[in-house]
Short mmCIF file of C-alpha atoms and ligand atoms in Angstrom, two decimals:
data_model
loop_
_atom_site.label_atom_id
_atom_site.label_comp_id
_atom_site.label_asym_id
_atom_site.label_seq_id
_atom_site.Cartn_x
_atom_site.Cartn_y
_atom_site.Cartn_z
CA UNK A 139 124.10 -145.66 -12.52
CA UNK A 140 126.47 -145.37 -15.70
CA UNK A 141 127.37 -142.62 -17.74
CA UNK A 142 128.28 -144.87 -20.48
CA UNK A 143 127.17 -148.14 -21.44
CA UNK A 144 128.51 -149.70 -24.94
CA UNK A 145 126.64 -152.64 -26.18
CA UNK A 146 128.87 -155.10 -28.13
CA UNK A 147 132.61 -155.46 -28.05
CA UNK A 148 133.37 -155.96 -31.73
CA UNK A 149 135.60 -153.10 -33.74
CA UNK A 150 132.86 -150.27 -33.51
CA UNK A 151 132.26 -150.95 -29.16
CA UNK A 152 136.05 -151.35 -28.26
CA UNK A 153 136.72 -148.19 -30.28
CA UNK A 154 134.10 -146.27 -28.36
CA UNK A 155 135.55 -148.05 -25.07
CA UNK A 156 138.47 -146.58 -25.74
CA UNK A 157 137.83 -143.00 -26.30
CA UNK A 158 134.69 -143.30 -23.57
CA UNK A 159 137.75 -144.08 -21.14
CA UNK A 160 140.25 -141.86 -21.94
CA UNK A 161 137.51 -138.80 -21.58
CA UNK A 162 136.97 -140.55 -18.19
CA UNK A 163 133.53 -141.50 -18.49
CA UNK A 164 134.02 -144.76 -17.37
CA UNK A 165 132.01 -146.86 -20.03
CA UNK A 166 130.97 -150.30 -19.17
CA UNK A 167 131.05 -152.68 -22.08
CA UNK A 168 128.15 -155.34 -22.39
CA UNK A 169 130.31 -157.80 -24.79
CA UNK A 170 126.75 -159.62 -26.46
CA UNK A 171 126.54 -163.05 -27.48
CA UNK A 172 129.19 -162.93 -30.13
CA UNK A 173 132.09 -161.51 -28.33
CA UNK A 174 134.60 -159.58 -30.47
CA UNK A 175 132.33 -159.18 -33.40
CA UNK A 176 132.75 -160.38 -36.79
CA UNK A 177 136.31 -159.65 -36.36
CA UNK A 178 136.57 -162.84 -33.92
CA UNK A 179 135.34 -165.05 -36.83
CA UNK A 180 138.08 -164.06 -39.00
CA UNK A 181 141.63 -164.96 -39.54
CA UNK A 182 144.47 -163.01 -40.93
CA UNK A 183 143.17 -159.38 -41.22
CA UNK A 184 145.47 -157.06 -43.78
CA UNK A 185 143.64 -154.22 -44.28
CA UNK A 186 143.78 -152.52 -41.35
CA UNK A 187 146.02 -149.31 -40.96
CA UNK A 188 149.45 -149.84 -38.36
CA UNK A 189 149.79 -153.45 -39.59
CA UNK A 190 151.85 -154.18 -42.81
CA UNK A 191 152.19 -158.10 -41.77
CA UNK A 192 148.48 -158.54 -41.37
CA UNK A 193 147.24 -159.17 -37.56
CA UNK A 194 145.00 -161.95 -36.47
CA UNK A 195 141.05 -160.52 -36.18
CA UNK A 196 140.76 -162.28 -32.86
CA UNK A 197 143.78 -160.50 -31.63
CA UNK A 198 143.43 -157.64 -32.96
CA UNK A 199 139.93 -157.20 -31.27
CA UNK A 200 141.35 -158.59 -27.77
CA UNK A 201 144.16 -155.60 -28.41
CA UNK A 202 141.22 -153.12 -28.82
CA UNK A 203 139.48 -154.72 -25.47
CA UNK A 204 142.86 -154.52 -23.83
CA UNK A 205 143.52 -150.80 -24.30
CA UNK A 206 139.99 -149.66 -23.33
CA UNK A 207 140.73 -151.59 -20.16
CA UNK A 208 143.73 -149.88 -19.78
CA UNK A 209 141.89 -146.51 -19.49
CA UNK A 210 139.24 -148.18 -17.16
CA UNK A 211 136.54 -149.69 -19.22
CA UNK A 212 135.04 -152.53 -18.22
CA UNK A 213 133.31 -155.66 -19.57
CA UNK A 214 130.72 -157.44 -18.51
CA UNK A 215 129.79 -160.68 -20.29
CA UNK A 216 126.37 -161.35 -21.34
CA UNK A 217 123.49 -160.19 -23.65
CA UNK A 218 121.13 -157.11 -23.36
CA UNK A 219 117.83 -159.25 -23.03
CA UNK A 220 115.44 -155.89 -22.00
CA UNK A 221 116.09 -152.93 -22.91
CA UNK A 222 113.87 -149.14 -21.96
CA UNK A 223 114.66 -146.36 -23.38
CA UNK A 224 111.63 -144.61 -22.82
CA UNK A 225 113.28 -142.01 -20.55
CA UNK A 226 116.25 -141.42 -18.71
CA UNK A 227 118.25 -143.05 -17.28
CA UNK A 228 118.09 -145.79 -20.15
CA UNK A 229 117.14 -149.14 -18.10
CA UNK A 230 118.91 -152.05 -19.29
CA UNK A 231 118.70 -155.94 -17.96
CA UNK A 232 121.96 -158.10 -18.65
CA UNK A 233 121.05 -161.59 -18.32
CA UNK A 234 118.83 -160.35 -15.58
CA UNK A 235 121.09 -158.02 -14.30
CA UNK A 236 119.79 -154.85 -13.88
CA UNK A 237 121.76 -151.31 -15.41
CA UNK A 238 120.49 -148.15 -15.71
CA UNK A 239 122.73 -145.50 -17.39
CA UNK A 240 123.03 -141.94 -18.98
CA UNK A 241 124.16 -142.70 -22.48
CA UNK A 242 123.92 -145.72 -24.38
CA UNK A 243 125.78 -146.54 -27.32
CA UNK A 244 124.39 -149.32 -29.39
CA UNK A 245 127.38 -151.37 -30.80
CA UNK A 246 125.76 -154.82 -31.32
CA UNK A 247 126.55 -155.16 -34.87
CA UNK A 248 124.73 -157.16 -37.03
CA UNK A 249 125.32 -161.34 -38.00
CA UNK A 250 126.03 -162.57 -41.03
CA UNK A 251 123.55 -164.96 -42.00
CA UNK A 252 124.50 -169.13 -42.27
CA UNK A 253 123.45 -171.85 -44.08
CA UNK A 254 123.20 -173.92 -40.85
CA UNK A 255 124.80 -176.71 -42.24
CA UNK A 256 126.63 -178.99 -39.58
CA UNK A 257 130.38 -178.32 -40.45
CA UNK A 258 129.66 -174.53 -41.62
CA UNK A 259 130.46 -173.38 -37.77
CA UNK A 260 133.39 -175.97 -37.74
CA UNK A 261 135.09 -174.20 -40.86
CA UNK A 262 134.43 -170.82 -39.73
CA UNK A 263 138.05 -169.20 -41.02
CA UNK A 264 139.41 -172.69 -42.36
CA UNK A 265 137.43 -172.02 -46.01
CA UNK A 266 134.59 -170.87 -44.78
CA UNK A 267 134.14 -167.00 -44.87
CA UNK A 268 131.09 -164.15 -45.08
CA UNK A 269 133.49 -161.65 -45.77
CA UNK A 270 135.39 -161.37 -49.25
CA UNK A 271 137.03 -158.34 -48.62
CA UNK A 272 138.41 -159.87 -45.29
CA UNK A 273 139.40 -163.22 -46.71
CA UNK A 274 139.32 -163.69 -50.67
CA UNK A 275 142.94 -162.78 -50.72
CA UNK A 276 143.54 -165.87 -49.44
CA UNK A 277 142.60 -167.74 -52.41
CA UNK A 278 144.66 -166.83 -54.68
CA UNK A 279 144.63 -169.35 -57.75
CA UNK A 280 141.98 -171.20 -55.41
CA UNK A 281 138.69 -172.58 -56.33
CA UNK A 282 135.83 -170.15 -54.68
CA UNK A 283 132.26 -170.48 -54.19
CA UNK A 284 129.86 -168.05 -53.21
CA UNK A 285 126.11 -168.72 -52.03
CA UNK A 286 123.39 -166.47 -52.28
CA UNK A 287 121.48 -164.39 -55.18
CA UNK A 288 121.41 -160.97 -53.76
CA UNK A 289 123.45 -158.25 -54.70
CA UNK A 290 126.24 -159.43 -51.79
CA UNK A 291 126.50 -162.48 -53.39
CA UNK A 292 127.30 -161.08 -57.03
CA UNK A 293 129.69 -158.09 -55.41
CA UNK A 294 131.74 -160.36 -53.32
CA UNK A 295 131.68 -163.10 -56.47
CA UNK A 296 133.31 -160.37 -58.63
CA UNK A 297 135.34 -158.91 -56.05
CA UNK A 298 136.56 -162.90 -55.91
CA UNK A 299 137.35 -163.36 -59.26
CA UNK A 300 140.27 -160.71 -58.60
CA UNK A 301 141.73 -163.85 -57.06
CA UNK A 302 140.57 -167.27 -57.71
CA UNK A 303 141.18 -169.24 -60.42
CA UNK A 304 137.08 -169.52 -60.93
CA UNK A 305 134.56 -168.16 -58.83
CA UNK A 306 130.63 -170.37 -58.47
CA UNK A 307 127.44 -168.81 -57.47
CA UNK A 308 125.64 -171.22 -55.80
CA UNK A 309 121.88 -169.93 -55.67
CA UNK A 310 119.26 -171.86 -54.57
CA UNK A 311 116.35 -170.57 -57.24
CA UNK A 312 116.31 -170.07 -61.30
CA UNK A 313 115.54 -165.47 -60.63
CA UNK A 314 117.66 -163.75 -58.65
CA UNK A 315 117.05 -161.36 -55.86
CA UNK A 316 120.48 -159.22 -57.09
CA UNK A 317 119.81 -155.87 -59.03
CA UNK A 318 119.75 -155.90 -62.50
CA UNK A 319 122.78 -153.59 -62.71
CA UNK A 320 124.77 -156.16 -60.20
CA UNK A 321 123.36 -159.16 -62.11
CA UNK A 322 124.58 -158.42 -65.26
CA UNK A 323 128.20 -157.45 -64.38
CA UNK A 324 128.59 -160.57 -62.51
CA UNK A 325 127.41 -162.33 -66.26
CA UNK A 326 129.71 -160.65 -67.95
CA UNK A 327 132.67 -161.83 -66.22
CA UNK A 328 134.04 -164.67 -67.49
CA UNK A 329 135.77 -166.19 -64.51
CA UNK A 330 131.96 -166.68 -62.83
CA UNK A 331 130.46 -169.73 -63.12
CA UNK A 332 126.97 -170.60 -61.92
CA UNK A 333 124.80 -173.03 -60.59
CA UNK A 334 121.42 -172.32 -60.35
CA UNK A 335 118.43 -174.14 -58.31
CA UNK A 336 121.60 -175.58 -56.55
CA UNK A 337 121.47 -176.13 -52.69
CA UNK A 338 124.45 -176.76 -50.23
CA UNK A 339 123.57 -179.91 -48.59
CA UNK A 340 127.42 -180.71 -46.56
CA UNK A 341 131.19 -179.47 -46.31
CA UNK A 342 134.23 -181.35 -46.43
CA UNK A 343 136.45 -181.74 -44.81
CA UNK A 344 136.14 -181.00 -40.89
CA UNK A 345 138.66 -183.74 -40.16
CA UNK A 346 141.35 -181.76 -42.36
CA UNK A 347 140.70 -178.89 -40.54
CA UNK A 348 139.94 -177.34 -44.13
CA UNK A 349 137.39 -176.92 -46.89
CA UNK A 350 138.13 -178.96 -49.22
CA UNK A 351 134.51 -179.56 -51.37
CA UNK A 352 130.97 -179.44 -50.73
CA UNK A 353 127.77 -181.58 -51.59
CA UNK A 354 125.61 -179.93 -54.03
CA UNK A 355 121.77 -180.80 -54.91
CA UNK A 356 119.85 -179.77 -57.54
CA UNK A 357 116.58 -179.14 -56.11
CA UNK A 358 114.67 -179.12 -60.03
CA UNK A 359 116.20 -182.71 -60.76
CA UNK A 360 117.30 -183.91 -57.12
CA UNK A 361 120.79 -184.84 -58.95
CA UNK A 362 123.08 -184.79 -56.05
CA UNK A 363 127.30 -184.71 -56.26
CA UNK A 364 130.30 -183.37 -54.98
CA UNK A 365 132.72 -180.67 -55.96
CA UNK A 366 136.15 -179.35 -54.61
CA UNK A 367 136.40 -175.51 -53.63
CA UNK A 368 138.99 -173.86 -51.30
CA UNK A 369 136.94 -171.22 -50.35
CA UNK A 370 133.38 -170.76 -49.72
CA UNK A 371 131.67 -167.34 -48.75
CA UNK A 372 128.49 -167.58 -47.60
CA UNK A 373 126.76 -164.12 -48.88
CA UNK A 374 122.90 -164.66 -47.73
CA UNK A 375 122.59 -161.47 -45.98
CA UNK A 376 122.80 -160.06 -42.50
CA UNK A 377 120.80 -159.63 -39.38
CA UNK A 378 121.49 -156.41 -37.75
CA UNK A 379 120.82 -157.40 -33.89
CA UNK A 380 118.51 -154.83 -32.55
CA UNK A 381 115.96 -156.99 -31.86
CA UNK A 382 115.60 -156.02 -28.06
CA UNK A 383 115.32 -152.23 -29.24
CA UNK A 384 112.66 -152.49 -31.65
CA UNK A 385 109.98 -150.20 -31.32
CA UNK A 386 111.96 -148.07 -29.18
CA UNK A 387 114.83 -146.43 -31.81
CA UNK A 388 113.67 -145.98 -35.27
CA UNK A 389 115.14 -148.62 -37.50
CA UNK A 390 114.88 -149.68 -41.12
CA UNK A 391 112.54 -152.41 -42.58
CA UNK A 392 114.99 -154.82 -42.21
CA UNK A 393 115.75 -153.50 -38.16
CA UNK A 394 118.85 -151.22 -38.91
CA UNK A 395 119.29 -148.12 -36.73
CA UNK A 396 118.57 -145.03 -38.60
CA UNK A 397 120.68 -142.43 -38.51
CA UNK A 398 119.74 -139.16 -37.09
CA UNK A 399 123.07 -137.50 -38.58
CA UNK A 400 126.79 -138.03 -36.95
CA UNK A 401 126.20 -141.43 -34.64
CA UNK A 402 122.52 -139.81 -33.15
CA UNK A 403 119.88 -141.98 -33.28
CA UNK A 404 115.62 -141.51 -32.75
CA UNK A 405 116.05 -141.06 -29.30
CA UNK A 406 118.36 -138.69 -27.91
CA UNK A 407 121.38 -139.37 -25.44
CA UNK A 408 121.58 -142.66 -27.51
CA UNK A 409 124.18 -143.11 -30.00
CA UNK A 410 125.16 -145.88 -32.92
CA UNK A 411 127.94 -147.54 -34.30
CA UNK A 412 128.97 -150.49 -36.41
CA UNK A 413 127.23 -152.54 -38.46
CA UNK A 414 123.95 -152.36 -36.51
CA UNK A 415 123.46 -149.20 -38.62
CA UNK A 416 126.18 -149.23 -41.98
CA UNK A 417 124.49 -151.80 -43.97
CA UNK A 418 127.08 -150.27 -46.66
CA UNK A 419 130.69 -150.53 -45.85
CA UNK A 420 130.64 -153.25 -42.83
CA UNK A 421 134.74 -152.97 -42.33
CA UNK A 422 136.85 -153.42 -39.46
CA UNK A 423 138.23 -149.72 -40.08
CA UNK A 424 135.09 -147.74 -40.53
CA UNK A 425 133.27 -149.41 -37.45
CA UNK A 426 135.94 -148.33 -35.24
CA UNK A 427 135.69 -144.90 -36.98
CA UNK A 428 131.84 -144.99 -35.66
CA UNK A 429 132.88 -146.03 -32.19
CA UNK A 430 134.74 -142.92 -32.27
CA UNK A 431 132.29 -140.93 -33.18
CA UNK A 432 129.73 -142.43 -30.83
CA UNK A 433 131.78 -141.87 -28.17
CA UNK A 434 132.75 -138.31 -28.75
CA UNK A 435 128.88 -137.59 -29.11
CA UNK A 436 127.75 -139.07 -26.16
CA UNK A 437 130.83 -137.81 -23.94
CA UNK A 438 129.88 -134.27 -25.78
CA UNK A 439 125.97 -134.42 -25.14
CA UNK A 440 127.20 -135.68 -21.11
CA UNK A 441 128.88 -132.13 -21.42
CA UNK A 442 126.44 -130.14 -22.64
CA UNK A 443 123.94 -132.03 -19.34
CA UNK A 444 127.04 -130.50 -17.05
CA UNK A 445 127.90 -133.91 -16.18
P1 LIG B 274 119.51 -160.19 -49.88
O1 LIG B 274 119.20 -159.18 -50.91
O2 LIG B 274 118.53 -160.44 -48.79
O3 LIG B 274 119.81 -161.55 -50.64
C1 LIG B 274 120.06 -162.72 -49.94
C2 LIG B 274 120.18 -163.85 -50.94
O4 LIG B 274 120.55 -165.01 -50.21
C3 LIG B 274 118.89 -164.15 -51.69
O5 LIG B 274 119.19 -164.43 -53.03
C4 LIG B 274 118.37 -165.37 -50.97
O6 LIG B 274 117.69 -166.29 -51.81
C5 LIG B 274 119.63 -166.04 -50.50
N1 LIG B 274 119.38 -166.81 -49.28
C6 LIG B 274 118.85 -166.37 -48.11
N2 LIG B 274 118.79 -167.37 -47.22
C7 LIG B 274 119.29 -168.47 -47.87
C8 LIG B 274 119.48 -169.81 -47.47
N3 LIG B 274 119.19 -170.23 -46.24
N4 LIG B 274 119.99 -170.67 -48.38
C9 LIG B 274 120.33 -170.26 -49.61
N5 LIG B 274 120.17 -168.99 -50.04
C10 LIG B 274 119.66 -168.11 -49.17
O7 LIG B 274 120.89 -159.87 -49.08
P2 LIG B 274 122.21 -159.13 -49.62
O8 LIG B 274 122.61 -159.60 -50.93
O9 LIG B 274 123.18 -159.21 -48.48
O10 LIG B 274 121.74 -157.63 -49.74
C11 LIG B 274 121.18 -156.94 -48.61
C12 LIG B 274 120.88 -155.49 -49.00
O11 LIG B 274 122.09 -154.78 -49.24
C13 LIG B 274 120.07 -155.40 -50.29
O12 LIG B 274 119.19 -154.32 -50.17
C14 LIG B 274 121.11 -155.11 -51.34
O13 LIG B 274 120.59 -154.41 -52.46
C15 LIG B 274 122.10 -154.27 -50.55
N6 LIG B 274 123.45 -154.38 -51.14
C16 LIG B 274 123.81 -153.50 -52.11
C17 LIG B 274 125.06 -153.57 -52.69
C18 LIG B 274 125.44 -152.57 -53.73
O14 LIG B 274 124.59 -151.95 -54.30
N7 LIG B 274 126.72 -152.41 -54.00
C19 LIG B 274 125.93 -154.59 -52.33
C20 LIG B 274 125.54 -155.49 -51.36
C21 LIG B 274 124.29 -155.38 -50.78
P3 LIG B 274 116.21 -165.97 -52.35
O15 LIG B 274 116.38 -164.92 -53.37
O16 LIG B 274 115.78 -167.28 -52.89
O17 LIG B 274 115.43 -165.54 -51.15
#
């Protein structure tokens, strides 16, 4: 029986770790399928506070992991594949491991959405990004592309253009999902170019160890050729991963947690933080801002039980 159990070790989970620990709760970490978070994915990460070189995402996560451990968190790999939360204690399984625990806080984050093509994993950080605001800087004077027609897609192509040379939305249909509002300021930048009813078909160059083009197809006119880019963001939308507590915690339409004020979800005693509920900011520095908060809630609501 836990008093504490954190699912996901990303920046919003290690955060709660930590402050879970140092109030001496305890907290066991259930790290999920994508250990480390989005953060893991990425390369050199400069906007977060206490760094002015920049620090690696992967060790900057591994840091977070570390000092929760210090304070006596601890990890346990695997994936929450059953989840009850129908009273307490919240039941958990892990891989078939059974938990059952006081508090729960639901760090699991949410994925960004691939392609699937079969050197997009490959190029993960070596050109190939989901986040502008964590990588565009990179490319300065570069060539960018951006898929997707959704708002994401036209915010991080004009966010881009702050950088590359020329910035190409690459959307697979004529209409566009994006709002008008979004649509039109991405037109009326000059530095974005577009191709529309345009599919990704490969990347280049896995060998190099770097983007260095992409095959494109027309899907109207099956006209198929290549093009060099530096960097290409991938902007296609998100899956927040709260698929085992569906039904259980009130979510959105599209399965993000609600928020029931501070980090309090639907049910009480269990708290969110992350991505699997800010659809909206999705940065390194505000999800460990909601692991804080998570943390302090569910250490405060232990309190108020006389635990
Ligand atoms: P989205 O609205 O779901 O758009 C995803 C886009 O990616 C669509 O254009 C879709 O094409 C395309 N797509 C999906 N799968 C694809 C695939 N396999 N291959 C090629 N293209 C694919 O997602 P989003 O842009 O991330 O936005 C999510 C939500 O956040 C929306 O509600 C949006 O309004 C909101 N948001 C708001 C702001 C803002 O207001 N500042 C900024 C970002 C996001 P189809 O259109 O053909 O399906």
């Amino acid at each position: 029986m836990r008093k504490v159990v954190i699912v996901g070790s990303g920046c919003a989970g290690n955060t709660a770790a930590i402050y879970a620990a140092r109030a001496n709760l305890q907290p066991l970490v259930v790290k999920g399928k994508e250990a480390g978070g989005q953060l893991s994915l990425t390369t050199l990460v400069e906007n977060f506070p206490g760094f002015p070189e920049g620090v690696d995402g992967p060790v900057l996560v591994e840091n977070m992991k570390k000092q929760a451990e210090h304070f006596g968190a601890e990890y346990l790999d695997g994936e929450v594949t059953e989840a009850d939360l129908s009273s307490r204690p919240f039941r958990l399984s892990v891989d078939g491991e059974r938990l059952e625990t006081s508090t729960l806080i639901i760090a699991s984050g949410a994925s960004a959405r691939w392609l699937g093509l079969p050197n997009e994993q490959k190029l993960i950080g070596r050109g190939v990004s989901s986040c502008a605001t964590c990588d565009g800087f990179f490319y300065r004077d570069k060539k960018i592309m951006v898929i997707g027609g959704g708002d994401s897609a036209m915010e991080e192509a004009n966010f881009l253009t702050r950088f590359g040379s020329e910035v190409t939305i690459v959307h697979r249909r004529e209409e566009f999902r994006a709002s008008k509002i979004m649509l039109d300021r991405a037109r009326k930048n000059p530095k974005i170019k577009w191709l529309t009813s345009t599919v990704v078909e490969d990347i280049h160059d896995v060998q190099q160890g770097v983007v260095t083009g992409v095959r494109l197809r027309n899907v109207q006119t099956g006209r198929v050729w290549e093009q060099d880019v530096d960097g290409f963001f991938v902007a296609i939308g998100h899956i927040p991963n709260t698929k085992v507590f569906r039904g259980q915690i009130e979510t959105d339409s599209e399965g993000y947690i609600v928020s029931h004020g501070g980090a309090r979800t639907s049910v009480a005693g269990v708290f969110h933080a992350g991505d699997v509920q800010d659809r909206v900011y999705r940065q390194a520095i505000t999800a460990a801002g909601a692991g804080c908060m998570a943390a302090i809630e569910a250490e405060r609501f232990l309190e108020a039980e006389g635990h």
